[in-house]
CSV table of N, CA, C and O in Angstrom, one decimal:
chain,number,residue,atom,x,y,z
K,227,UNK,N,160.5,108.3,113.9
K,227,UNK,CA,160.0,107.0,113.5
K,227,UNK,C,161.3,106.1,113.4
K,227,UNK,O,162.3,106.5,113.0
K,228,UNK,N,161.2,104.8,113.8
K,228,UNK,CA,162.2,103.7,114.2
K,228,UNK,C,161.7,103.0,113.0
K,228,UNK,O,160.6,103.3,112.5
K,229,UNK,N,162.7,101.8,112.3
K,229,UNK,CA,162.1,100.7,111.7
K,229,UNK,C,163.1,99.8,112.1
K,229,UNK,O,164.3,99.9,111.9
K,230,UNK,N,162.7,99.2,112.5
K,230,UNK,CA,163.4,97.6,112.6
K,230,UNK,C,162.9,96.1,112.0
K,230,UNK,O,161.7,95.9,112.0
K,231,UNK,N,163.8,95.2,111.5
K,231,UNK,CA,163.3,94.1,111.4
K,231,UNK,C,163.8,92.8,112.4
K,231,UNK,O,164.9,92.1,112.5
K,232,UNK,N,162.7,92.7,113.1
K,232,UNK,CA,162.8,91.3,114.1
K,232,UNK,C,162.3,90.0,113.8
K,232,UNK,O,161.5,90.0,112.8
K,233,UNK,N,162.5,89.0,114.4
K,233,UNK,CA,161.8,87.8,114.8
K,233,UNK,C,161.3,87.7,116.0
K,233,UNK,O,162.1,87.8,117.0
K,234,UNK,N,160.5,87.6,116.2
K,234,UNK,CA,159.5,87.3,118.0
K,234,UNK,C,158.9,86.3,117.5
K,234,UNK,O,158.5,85.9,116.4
K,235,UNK,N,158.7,85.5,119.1
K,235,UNK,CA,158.2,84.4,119.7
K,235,UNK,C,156.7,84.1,120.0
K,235,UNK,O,156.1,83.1,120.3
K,236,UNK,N,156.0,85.9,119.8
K,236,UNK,CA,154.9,85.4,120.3
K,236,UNK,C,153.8,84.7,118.6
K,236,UNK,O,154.2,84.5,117.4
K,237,UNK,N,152.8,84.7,119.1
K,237,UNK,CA,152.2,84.3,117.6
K,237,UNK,C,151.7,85.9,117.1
K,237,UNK,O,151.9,86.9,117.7
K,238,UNK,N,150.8,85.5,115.6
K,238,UNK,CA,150.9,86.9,115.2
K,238,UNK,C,149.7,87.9,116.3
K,238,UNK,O,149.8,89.1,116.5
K,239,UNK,N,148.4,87.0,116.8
K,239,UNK,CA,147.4,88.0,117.1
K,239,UNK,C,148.4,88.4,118.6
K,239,UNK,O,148.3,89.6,118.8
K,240,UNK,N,149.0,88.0,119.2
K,240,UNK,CA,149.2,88.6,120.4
K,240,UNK,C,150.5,89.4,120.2
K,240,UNK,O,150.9,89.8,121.3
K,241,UNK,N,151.2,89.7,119.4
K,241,UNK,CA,152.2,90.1,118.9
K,241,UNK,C,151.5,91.7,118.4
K,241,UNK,O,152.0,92.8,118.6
K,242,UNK,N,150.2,91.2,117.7
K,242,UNK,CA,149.5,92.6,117.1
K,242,UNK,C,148.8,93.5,118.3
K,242,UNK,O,148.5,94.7,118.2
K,243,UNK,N,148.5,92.4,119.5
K,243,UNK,CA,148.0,93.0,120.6
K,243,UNK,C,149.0,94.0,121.6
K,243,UNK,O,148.7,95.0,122.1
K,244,UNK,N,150.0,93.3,121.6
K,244,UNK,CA,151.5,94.1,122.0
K,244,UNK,C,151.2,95.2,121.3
K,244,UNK,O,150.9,96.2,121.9
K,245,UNK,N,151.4,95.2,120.2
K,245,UNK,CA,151.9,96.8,119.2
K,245,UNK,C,150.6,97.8,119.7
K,245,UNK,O,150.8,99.0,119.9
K,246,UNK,N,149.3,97.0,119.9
K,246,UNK,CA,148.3,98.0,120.3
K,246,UNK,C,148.5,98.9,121.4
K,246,UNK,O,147.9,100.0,121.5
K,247,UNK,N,149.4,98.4,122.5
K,247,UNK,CA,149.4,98.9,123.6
K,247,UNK,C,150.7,99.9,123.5
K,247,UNK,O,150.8,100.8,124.3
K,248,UNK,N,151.7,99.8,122.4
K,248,UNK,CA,152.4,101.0,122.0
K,248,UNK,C,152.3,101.8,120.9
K,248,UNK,O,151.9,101.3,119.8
K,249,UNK,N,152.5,103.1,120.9
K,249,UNK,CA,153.1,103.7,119.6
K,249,UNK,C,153.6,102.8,118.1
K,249,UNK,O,154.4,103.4,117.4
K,250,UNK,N,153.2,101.5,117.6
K,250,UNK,CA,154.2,100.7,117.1
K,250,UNK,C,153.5,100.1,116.0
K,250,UNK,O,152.4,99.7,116.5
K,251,UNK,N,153.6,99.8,114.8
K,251,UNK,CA,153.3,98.5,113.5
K,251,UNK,C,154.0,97.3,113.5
K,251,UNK,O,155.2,97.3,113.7
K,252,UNK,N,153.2,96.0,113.4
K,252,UNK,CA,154.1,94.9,112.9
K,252,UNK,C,153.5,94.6,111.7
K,252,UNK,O,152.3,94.2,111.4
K,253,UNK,N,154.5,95.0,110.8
K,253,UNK,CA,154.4,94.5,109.2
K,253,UNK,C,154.6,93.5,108.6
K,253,UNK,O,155.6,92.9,109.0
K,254,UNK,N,154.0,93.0,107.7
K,254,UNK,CA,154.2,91.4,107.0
K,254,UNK,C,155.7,92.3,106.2
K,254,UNK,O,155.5,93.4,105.7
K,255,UNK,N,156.7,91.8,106.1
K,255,UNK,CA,158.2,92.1,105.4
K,255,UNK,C,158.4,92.7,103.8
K,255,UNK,O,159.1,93.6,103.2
K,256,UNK,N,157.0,91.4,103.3
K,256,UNK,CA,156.9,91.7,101.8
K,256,UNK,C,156.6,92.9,101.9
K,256,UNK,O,157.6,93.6,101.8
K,257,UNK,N,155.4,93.8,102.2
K,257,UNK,CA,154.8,95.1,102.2
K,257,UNK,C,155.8,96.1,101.8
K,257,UNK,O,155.7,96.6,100.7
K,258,UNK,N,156.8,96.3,102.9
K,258,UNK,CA,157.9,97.1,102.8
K,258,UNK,C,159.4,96.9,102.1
K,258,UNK,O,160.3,96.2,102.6
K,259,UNK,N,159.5,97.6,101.1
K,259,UNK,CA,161.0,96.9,100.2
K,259,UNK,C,161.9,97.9,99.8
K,259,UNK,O,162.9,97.8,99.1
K,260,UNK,N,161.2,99.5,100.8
K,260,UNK,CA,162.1,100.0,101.0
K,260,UNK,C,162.0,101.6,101.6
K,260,UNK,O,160.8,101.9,101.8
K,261,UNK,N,163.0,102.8,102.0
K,261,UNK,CA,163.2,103.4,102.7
K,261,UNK,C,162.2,105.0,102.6
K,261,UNK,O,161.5,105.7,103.3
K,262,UNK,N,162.6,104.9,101.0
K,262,UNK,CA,161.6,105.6,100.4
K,262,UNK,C,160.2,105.7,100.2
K,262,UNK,O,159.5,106.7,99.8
K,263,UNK,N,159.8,104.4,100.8
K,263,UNK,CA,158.2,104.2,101.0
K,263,UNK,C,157.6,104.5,102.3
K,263,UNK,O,156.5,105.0,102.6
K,264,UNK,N,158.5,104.0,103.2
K,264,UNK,CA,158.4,104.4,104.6
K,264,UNK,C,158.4,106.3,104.4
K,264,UNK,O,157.5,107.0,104.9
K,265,UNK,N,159.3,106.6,103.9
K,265,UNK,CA,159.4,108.1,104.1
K,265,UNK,C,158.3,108.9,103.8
K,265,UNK,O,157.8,109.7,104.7
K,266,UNK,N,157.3,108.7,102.0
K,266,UNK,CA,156.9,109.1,101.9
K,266,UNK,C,155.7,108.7,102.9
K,266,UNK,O,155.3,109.6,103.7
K,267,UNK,N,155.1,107.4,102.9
K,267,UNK,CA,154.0,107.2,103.7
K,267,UNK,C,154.1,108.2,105.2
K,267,UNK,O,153.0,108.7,105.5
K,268,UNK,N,154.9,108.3,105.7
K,268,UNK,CA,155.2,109.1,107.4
K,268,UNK,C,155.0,110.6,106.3
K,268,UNK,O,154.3,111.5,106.9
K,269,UNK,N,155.4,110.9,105.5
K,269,UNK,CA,154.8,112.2,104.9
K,269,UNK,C,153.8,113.1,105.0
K,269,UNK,O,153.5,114.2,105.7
K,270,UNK,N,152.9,111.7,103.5
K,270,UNK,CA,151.6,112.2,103.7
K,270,UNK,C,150.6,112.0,105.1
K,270,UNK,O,149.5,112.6,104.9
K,271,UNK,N,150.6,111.5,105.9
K,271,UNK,CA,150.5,110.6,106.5
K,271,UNK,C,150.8,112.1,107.9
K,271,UNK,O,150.0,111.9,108.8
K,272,UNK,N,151.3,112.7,108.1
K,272,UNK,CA,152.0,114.2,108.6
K,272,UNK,C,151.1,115.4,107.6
K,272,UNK,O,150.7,116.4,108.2
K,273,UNK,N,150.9,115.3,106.7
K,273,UNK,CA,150.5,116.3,105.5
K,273,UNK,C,149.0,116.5,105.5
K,273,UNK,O,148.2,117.4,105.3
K,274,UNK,N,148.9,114.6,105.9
K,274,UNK,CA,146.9,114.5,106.3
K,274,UNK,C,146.0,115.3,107.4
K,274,UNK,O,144.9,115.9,107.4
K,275,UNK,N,147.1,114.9,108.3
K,275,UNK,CA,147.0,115.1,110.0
K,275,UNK,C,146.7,117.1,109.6
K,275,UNK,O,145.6,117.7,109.6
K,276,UNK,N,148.0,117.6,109.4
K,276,UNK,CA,148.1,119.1,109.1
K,276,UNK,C,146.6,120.0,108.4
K,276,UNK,O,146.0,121.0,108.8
K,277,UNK,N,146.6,119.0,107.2
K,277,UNK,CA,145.5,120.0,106.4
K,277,UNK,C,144.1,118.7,106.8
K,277,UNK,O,143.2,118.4,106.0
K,278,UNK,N,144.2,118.1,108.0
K,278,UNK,CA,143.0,117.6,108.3
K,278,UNK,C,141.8,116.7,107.5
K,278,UNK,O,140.5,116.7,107.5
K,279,UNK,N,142.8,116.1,106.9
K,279,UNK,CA,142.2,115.7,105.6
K,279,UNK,C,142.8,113.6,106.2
K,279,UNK,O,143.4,112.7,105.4
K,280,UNK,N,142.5,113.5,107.6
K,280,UNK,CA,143.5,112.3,107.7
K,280,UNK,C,142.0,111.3,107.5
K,280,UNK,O,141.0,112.0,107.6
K,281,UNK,N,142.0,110.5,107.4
K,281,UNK,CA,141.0,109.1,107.5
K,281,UNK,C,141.2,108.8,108.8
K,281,UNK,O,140.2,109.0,109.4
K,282,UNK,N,142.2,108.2,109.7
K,282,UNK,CA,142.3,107.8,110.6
K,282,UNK,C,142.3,108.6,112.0
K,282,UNK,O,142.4,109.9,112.1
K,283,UNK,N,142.1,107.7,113.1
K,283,UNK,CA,142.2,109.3,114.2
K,283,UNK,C,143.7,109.0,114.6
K,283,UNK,O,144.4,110.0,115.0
K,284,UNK,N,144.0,107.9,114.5
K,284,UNK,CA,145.6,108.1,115.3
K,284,UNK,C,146.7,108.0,113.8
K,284,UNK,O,146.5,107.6,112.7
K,285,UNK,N,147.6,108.4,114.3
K,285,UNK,CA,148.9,108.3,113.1
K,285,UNK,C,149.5,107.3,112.7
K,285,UNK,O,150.0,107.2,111.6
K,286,UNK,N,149.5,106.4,113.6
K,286,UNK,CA,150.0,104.8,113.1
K,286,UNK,C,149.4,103.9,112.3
K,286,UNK,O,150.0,103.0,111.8
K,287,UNK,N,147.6,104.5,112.4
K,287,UNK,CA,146.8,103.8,111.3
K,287,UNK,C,146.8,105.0,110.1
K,287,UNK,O,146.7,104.6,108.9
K,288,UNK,N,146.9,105.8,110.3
K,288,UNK,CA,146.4,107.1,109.0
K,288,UNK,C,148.1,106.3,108.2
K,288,UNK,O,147.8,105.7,107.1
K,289,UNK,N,149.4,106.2,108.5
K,289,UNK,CA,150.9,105.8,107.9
K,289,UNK,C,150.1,104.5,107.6
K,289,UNK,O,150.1,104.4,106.4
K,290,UNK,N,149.5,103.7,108.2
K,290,UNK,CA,149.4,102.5,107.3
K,290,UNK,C,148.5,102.4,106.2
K,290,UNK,O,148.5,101.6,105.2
K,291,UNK,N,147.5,103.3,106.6
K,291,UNK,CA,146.8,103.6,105.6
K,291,UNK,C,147.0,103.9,104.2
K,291,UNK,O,146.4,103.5,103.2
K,292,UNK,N,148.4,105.0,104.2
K,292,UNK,CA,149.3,105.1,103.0
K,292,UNK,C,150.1,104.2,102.5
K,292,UNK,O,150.3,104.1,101.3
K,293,UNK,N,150.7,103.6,103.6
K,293,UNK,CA,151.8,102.6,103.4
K,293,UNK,C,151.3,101.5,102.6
K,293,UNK,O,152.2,101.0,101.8
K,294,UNK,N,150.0,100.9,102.7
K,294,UNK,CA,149.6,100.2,101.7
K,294,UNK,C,148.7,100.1,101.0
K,294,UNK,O,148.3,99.1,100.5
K,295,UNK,N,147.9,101.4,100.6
K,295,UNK,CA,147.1,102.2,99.6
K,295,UNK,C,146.3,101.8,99.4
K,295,UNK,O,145.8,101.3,98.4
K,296,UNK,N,145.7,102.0,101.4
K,296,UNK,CA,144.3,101.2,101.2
K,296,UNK,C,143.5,102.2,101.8
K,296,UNK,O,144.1,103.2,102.1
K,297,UNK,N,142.0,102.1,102.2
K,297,UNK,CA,141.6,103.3,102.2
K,297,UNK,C,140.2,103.0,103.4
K,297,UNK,O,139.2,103.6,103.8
K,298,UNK,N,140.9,101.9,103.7
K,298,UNK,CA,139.9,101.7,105.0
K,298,UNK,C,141.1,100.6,106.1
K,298,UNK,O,141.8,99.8,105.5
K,299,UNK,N,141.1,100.8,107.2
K,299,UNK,CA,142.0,100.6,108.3
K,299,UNK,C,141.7,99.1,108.7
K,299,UNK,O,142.4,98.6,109.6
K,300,UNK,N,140.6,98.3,108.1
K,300,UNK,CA,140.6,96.7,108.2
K,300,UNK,C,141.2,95.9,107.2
K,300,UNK,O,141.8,94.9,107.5
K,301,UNK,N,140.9,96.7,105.6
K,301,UNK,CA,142.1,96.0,104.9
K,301,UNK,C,143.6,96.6,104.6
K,301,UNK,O,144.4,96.5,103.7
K,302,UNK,N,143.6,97.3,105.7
K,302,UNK,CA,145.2,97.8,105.7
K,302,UNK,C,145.6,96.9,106.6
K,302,UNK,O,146.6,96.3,106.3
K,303,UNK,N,145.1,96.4,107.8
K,303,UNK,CA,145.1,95.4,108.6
K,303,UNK,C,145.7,94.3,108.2
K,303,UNK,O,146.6,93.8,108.8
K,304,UNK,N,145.0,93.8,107.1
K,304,UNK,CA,144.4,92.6,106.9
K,304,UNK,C,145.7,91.9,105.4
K,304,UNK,O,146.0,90.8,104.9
K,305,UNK,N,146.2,93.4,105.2
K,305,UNK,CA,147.3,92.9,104.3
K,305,UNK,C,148.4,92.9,104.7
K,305,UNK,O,149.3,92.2,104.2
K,306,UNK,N,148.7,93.7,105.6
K,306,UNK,CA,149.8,93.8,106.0
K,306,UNK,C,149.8,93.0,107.3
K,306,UNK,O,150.3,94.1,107.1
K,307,UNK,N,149.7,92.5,108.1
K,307,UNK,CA,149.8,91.5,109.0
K,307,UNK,C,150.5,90.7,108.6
K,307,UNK,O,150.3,90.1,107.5
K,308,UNK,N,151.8,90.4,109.6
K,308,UNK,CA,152.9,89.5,109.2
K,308,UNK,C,152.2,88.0,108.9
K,308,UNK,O,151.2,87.5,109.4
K,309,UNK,N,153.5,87.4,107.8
K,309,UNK,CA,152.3,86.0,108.2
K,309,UNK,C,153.5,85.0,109.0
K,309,UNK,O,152.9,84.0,109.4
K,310,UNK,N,154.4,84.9,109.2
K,310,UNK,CA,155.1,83.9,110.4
K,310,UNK,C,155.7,85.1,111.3
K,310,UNK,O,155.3,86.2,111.6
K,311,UNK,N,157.6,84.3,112.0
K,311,UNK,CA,157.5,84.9,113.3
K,311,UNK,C,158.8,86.0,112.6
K,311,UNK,O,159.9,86.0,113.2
K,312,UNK,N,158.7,86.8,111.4
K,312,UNK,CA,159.4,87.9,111.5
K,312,UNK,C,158.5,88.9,110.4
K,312,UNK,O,157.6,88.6,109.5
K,313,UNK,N,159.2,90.6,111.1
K,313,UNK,CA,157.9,91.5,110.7
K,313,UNK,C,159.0,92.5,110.3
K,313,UNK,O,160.2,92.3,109.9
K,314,UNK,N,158.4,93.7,110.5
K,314,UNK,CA,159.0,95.2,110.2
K,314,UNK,C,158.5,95.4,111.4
K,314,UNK,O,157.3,95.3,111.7
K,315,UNK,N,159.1,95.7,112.0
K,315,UNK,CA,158.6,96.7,113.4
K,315,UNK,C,158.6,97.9,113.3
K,315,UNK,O,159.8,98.3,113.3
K,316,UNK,N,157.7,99.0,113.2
K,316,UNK,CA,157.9,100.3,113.0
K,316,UNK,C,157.4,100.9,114.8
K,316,UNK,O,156.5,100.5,115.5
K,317,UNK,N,158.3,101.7,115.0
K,317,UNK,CA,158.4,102.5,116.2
K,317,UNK,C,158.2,104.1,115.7
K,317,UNK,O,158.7,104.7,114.8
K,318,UNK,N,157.1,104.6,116.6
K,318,UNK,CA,156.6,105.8,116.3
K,318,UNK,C,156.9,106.8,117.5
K,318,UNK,O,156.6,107.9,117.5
K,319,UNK,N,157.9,106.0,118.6
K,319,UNK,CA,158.4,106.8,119.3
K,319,UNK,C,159.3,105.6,119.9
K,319,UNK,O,159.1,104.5,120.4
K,320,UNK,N,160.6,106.5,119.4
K,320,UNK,CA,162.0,105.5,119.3
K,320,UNK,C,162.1,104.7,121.0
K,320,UNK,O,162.6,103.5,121.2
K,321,UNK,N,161.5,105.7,122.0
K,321,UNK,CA,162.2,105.2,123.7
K,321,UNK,C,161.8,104.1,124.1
K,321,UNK,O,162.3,103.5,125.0
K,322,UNK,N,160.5,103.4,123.2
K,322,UNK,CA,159.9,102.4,123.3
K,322,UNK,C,160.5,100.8,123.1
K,322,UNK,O,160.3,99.8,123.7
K,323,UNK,N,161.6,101.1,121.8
K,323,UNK,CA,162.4,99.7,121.3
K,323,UNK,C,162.3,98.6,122.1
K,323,UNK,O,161.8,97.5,122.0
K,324,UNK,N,163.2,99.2,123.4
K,324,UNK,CA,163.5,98.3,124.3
K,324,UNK,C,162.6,97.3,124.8
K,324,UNK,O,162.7,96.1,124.8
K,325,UNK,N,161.4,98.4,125.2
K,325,UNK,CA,160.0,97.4,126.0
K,325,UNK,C,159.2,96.7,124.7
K,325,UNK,O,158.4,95.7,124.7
K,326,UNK,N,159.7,97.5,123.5
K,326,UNK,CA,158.6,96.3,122.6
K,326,UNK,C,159.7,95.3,122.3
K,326,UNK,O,159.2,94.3,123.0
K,327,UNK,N,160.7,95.0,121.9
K,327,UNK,CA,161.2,94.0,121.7
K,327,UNK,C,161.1,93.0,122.9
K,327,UNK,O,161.1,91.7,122.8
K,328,UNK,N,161.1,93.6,123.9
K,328,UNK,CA,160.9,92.7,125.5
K,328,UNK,C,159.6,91.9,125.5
K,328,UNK,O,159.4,90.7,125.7
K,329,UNK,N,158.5,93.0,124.9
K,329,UNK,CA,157.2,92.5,125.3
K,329,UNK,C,156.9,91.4,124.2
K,329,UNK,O,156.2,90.5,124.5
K,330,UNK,N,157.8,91.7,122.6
K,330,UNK,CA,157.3,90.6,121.8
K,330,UNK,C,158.5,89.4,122.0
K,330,UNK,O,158.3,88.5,121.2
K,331,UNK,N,159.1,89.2,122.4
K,331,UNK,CA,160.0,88.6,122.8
K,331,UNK,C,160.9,88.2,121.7
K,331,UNK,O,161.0,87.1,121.3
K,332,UNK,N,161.5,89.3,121.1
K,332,UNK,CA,161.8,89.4,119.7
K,332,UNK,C,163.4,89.8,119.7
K,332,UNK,O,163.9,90.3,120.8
K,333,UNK,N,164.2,89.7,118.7
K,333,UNK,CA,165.7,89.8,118.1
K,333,UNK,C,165.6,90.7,117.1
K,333,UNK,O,165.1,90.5,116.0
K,334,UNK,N,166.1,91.6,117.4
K,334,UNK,CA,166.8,92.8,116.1
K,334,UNK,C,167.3,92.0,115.1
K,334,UNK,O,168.2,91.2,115.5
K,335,UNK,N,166.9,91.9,113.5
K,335,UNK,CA,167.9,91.6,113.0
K,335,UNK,C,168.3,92.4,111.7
K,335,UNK,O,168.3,93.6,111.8
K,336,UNK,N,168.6,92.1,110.9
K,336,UNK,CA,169.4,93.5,109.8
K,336,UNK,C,168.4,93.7,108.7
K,336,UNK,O,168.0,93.0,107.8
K,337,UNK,N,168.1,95.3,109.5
K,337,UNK,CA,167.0,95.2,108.3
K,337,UNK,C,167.7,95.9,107.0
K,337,UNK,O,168.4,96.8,107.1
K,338,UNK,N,167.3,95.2,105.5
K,338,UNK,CA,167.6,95.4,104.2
K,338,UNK,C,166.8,96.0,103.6
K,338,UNK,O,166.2,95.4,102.7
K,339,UNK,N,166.6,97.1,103.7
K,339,UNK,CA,165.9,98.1,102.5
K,339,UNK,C,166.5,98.8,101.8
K,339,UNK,O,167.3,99.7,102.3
K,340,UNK,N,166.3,98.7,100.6
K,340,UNK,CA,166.5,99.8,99.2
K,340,UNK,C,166.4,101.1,99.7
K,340,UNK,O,165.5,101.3,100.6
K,341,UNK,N,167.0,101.8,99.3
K,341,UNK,CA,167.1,103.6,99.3
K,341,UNK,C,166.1,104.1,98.5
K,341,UNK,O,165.5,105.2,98.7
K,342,UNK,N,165.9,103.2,97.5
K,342,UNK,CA,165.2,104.2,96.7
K,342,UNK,C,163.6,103.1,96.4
K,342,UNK,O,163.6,101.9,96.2
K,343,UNK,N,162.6,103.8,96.4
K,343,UNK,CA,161.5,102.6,95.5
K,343,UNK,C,161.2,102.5,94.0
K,343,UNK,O,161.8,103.4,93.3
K,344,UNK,N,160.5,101.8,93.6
K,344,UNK,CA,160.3,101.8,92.5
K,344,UNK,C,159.0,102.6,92.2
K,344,UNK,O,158.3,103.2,93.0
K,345,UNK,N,158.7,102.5,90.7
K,345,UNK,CA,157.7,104.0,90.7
K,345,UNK,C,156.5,103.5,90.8
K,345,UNK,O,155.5,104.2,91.0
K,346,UNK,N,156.4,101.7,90.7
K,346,UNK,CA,154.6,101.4,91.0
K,346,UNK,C,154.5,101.1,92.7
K,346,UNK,O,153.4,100.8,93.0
K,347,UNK,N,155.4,101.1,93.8
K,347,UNK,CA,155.1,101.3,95.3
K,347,UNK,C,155.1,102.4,95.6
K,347,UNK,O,154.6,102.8,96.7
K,348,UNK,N,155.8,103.4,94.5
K,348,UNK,CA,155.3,104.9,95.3
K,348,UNK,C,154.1,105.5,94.5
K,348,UNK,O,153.6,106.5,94.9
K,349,UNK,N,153.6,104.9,93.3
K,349,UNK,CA,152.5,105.3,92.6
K,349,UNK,C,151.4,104.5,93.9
K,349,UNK,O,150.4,105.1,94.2
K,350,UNK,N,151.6,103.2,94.4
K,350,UNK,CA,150.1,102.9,95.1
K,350,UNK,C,150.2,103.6,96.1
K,350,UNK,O,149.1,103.7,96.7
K,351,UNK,N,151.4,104.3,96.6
K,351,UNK,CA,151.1,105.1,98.0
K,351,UNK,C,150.8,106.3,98.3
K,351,UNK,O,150.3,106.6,99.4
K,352,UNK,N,151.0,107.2,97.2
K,352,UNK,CA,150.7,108.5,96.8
K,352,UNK,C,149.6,108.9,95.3
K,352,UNK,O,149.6,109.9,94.5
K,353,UNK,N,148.8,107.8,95.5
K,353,UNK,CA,147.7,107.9,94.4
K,353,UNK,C,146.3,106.8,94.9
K,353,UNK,O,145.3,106.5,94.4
K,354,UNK,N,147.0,106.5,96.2
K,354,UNK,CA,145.5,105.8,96.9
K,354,UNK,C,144.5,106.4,97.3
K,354,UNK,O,143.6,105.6,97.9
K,355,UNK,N,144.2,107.9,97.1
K,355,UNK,CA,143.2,108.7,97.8
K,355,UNK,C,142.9,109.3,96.8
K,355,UNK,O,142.1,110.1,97.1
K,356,UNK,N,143.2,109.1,95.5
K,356,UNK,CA,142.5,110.1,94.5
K,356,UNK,C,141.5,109.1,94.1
K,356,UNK,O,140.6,109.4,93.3
């Protein structure tokens, strides 16, 4: 798993339509505030898939599904959707970078996340299914 943070050119729905055609998330920035949330979410999110216990059919929605401790895949959608032109780009298969940044017509720029989270973003992400 890749994380980057960009700015791209396109608007958000066709931006979201790009990511559909890759392995890839565009995240609203606030969502994610840090390293440790990404980790665990790709976790359980791996741990679902394994003991078949995932909600989602593919992996990029089942991770967002954790990532923002929601429990149905339209308002995980619906909150995390960037709201102007920079996101979190998560890559679920690194070889891709190149052609998604091409396709959103988008700039790497330095992503800042915390090492560690705090204990109420990893309480909503690992207590959203109980």
């Amino acid at each position: 798993m890749m994380t980057l943070f960009i700015e791209y050119k396109l608007d958000s729905e066709a931006a979201l339509k790009v990511c559909d055609c890759f392995n890839a998330l565009l995240i609203e920035p606030s969502i994610v505030q840090s390293k440790e949330e990404l980790n665990l979410a790709e976790f359980l999110s791996k741990r679902s898939f394994e003991k078949k216990k995932n909600i989602a059919k593919k992996f990029k929605y089942e991770f967002l599904l954790w990532l923002t401790g929601k429990r149905d895949i339209k308002s995980a959608m619906k909150v995390s959707e960037p709201k102007n032109d920079s996101a979190v780009l998560i890559l679920f298969e690194g070889k891709d970078k190149r052609k998604m940044l091409k396709a959103l017509n988008a700039k790497e720029k330095k992503l800042d996340l915390k090492k560690e989270a705090d204990a109420l973003a990893l309480e909503r992400i690992s207590l959203s299914r109980i």
